[in-house]
Amino acid sequence: MKKEYDYLIVGSGLYAAVFARCAMDKGKKVLVVERRPHIAGNIYTEKIEDIDVHIYGAHILHTNNKEVWDYVSRFATFNRYTNSPIANYKGTLYNLPFNMNTFYAMWHVTTPQEAMQIIEQQRKEAGIANPRNLEEQAISLVGRDIYNILIKDYTEKQWGRACTELPANIIKRLPVRFTFDNNYFNALYQGIPVEGYTAMIENMFKGAEIRLNCDYLKEKSQLDALADKVLYTGAIDEYFNYSLGTLEYRSVRFETEVLDTPNYQGNAVFNYTDADTPYTRIIEHKHFVFGTQPKTVISREYSAEWKKGLEPYYPVNDERNQKLYASYRELAEKEPGVIFGGRLGEYKYYDMDKVIEVALAKAQEVL
Ligand code: UDP
């Protein structure tokens, strides 16, 4: 017998919204269930003092994929924001990502040749042929000075693990450039929705029935009975009631404050790369959209190990967790009519553009 909905979409973040949109565009009927009191997952933004605040951490859409850019542009107008974080190490400031401005501040070198020479010498001294972990990868990319001042403590704060115990690929996200270019991302397209991410996700879900404060796993059988198929974007280990063990995540706690000043730090992102500062970064939200409000809102970001009851943010894709995930993946293959998708469903440290790519591909495959 045909059920009331074609798809039950569990979660309302970016993956869910892209998939739901594609399904509706193909004439499918969808029901979205979200356990939070709002949609948009971790890209949710909320107005405080008329400023869009990234409640679950800053998100900057950047991509080289024109298809992704054209797709999101259907639902939001993006501004020209370019991410250029500044690192504060014990009161000294450095530009990120690692580029000629950083090398000048670090060594007073003024030419690419001089910078390359220093890095090359530090690489040689370290004698690493095949980087096996984040520390070795970082030193072979940028040398020991930059590793010590801009990478080691920041990374260990963020991940709560020694850099020697972290996978090398985390650091490969960061560009190294021998030009004076502070653009954090190597991306053709980059920006922030002028009206906030929540409005963008709302537009994507137009026409869908959405139930907020609805915890799928608590009402699974009743909800499953309503739809032919399920897209599940929650944590994969939680779906299986942690039966094989818990996957590790890093969680983040935000200390958000309204300040009675129009400009607190002069930049959207300041990273604190020393070990003594307890937070990893301070976000000043208005600068993402060139805000001119009389007040400002800042969020200090504290990284913490995830435990039940906290929000899972970053999957910890080390060997132990990847193995465990593979076992959950096997269980997932045996769940008839259920698609697991997104950062939590696939246990993957996804950038937003990749989420959109995989959701579009999945939609094309199954719809
Ligand atoms: N990173 C670092 N120093 C910095 C910024 C980043 O060492 O000042 C490293 C760190 O290992 C981090 C990774 O780069 O885990 C990715 O950082 P990014 O801020 O790009 O990640 P996000 O939290 O924004 O996804």
Short mmCIF file of N, CA and C and ligand atoms in Angstrom, two decimals, residues 58-60 62 83 85-88 96-98 134 138 146-147 149-156 158-159 163 166-167 169-175 184-185 252 269-273 280-281 301 314 349-351, ligand 1:
data_model
loop_
_atom_site.label_atom_id
_atom_site.label_comp_id
_atom_site.label_asym_id
_atom_site.label_seq_id
_atom_site.Cartn_x
_atom_site.Cartn_y
_atom_site.Cartn_z
N ALA A 58 30.80 29.28 13.03
CA ALA A 58 30.84 30.04 11.77
C ALA A 58 30.87 29.11 10.57
N HIS A 59 30.11 29.45 9.56
CA HIS A 59 30.11 28.69 8.30
C HIS A 59 30.30 29.65 7.13
N ILE A 60 31.27 29.33 6.32
CA ILE A 60 31.56 30.16 5.14
C ILE A 60 31.47 29.23 3.93
N HIS A 62 32.32 28.02 0.47
CA HIS A 62 33.37 28.24 -0.52
C HIS A 62 33.45 27.01 -1.40
N ASN A 83 37.19 34.93 3.52
CA ASN A 83 37.69 34.62 4.85
C ASN A 83 39.20 34.86 4.95
N PRO A 85 41.30 34.84 8.29
CA PRO A 85 41.45 34.83 9.74
C PRO A 85 42.80 35.40 10.16
N ILE A 86 42.83 35.90 11.38
CA ILE A 86 44.09 36.37 11.95
C ILE A 86 44.40 35.52 13.16
N ALA A 87 45.66 35.12 13.27
CA ALA A 87 46.07 34.32 14.42
C ALA A 87 46.73 35.23 15.45
N ASN A 88 46.34 35.03 16.71
CA ASN A 88 46.95 35.77 17.81
C ASN A 88 47.74 34.77 18.63
N LEU A 96 46.53 34.43 8.32
CA LEU A 96 46.29 33.07 7.85
C LEU A 96 45.61 33.16 6.49
N PRO A 97 45.66 32.14 5.64
CA PRO A 97 46.46 30.93 5.81
C PRO A 97 47.93 31.29 5.67
N PHE A 98 48.79 30.28 5.71
CA PHE A 98 50.22 30.54 5.68
C PHE A 98 50.61 31.12 4.32
N LEU A 134 49.68 14.27 11.81
CA LEU A 134 49.49 15.71 11.57
C LEU A 134 50.77 16.51 11.83
N ALA A 138 52.49 18.69 9.00
CA ALA A 138 52.58 20.15 9.14
C ALA A 138 54.02 20.62 9.00
N ILE A 146 56.55 27.64 12.13
CA ILE A 146 55.11 27.86 11.93
C ILE A 146 54.32 26.78 12.64
N TYR A 147 54.83 25.56 12.59
CA TYR A 147 54.16 24.48 13.32
C TYR A 147 54.05 24.84 14.80
N ILE A 149 54.22 27.76 16.38
CA ILE A 149 53.51 28.99 16.77
C ILE A 149 52.05 29.01 16.30
N LEU A 150 51.79 28.45 15.14
CA LEU A 150 50.44 28.59 14.58
C LEU A 150 49.64 27.29 14.49
N ILE A 151 50.28 26.16 14.67
CA ILE A 151 49.55 24.91 14.45
C ILE A 151 49.43 24.04 15.71
N LYS A 152 50.55 23.79 16.37
CA LYS A 152 50.57 22.74 17.41
C LYS A 152 49.51 22.94 18.49
N ASP A 153 49.59 24.06 19.19
CA ASP A 153 48.69 24.25 20.34
C ASP A 153 47.24 24.42 19.90
N TYR A 154 47.05 25.13 18.81
CA TYR A 154 45.68 25.32 18.30
C TYR A 154 45.04 23.97 18.00
N THR A 155 45.78 23.15 17.28
CA THR A 155 45.25 21.85 16.87
C THR A 155 45.00 20.97 18.09
N GLU A 156 45.92 21.01 19.06
CA GLU A 156 45.74 20.15 20.23
C GLU A 156 44.57 20.63 21.08
N GLN A 158 41.91 22.16 19.74
CA GLN A 158 40.70 21.84 18.97
C GLN A 158 40.35 20.36 19.03
N TRP A 159 41.36 19.52 18.97
CA TRP A 159 41.08 18.09 18.86
C TRP A 159 41.27 17.33 20.17
N CYS A 163 49.24 16.17 18.34
CA CYS A 163 49.34 16.24 16.88
C CYS A 163 49.95 14.98 16.28
N LEU A 166 47.09 12.54 15.44
CA LEU A 166 46.00 12.97 14.56
C LEU A 166 46.32 12.66 13.11
N PRO A 167 45.29 12.37 12.29
CA PRO A 167 45.55 12.07 10.89
C PRO A 167 46.08 13.29 10.14
N ASN A 169 45.62 14.29 7.22
CA ASN A 169 44.76 14.99 6.24
C ASN A 169 44.03 16.21 6.80
N ILE A 170 43.90 16.33 8.13
CA ILE A 170 43.21 17.49 8.72
C ILE A 170 43.91 18.78 8.28
N ILE A 171 45.22 18.75 8.25
CA ILE A 171 45.99 19.96 7.99
C ILE A 171 46.10 20.25 6.48
N LYS A 172 45.83 19.24 5.68
CA LYS A 172 45.90 19.45 4.23
C LYS A 172 44.81 20.40 3.74
N ARG A 173 43.82 20.67 4.63
CA ARG A 173 42.79 21.66 4.28
C ARG A 173 43.36 23.05 4.09
N LEU A 174 44.49 23.34 4.76
CA LEU A 174 45.00 24.71 4.77
C LEU A 174 45.99 24.96 3.64
N PRO A 175 45.76 26.03 2.87
CA PRO A 175 46.71 26.33 1.80
C PRO A 175 48.03 26.91 2.34
N TYR A 184 41.72 32.65 2.89
CA TYR A 184 41.88 31.34 3.55
C TYR A 184 41.60 30.17 2.61
N PHE A 185 40.70 30.37 1.66
CA PHE A 185 40.29 29.25 0.82
C PHE A 185 40.78 29.41 -0.61
N VAL A 252 31.71 21.53 20.57
CA VAL A 252 32.16 22.91 20.74
C VAL A 252 31.16 23.62 21.66
N VAL A 269 37.13 36.55 12.16
CA VAL A 269 37.74 35.38 12.83
C VAL A 269 39.13 35.70 13.38
N PHE A 270 39.30 35.50 14.67
CA PHE A 270 40.61 35.57 15.32
C PHE A 270 40.90 34.21 15.95
N ASN A 271 41.95 33.54 15.52
CA ASN A 271 42.35 32.27 16.13
C ASN A 271 43.35 32.54 17.24
N TYR A 272 43.19 31.87 18.36
CA TYR A 272 44.16 31.99 19.46
C TYR A 272 45.00 30.73 19.46
N THR A 273 46.23 30.86 18.99
CA THR A 273 47.00 29.66 18.69
C THR A 273 47.95 29.24 19.81
N THR A 280 39.62 28.45 21.33
CA THR A 280 40.40 28.35 20.08
C THR A 280 40.26 29.61 19.24
N ARG A 281 39.01 30.16 19.20
CA ARG A 281 38.88 31.37 18.39
C ARG A 281 37.77 32.27 18.91
N GLU A 301 34.99 30.29 21.26
CA GLU A 301 34.78 28.88 20.95
C GLU A 301 35.65 27.99 21.81
N TYR A 314 32.60 17.73 15.20
CA TYR A 314 33.60 17.20 14.27
C TYR A 314 33.77 15.70 14.47
N TYR A 349 34.17 14.69 8.00
CA TYR A 349 34.45 16.12 8.21
C TYR A 349 34.23 16.84 6.88
N TYR A 350 32.96 17.11 6.58
CA TYR A 350 32.59 17.68 5.29
C TYR A 350 32.59 19.20 5.31
N ASP A 351 33.09 19.84 4.28
CA ASP A 351 32.81 21.25 4.06
C ASP A 351 31.41 21.35 3.45
N1 UDP B 1 44.72 24.99 12.06
C1 UDP B 1 45.83 25.38 12.77
N2 UDP B 1 45.95 26.69 13.13
C2 UDP B 1 45.02 27.62 12.81
C3 UDP B 1 43.89 27.22 12.06
C4 UDP B 1 43.77 25.89 11.72
O1 UDP B 1 46.68 24.58 13.08
O2 UDP B 1 45.19 28.79 13.19
C5 UDP B 1 44.59 23.56 11.70
C6 UDP B 1 44.00 22.75 12.82
O3 UDP B 1 44.63 21.49 12.81
C7 UDP B 1 42.55 22.62 12.42
C8 UDP B 1 42.64 22.55 10.91
O4 UDP B 1 43.75 23.39 10.60
O5 UDP B 1 41.97 21.46 12.95
C9 UDP B 1 41.39 23.03 10.19
O6 UDP B 1 41.02 24.27 10.72
P1 UDP B 1 39.80 25.15 10.20
O7 UDP B 1 39.74 26.36 11.07
O8 UDP B 1 39.93 25.34 8.75
O9 UDP B 1 38.59 24.17 10.48
P2 UDP B 1 37.06 24.47 10.79
O10 UDP B 1 36.92 24.34 12.25
O11 UDP B 1 36.79 25.85 10.32
O12 UDP B 1 36.33 23.40 10.05
#
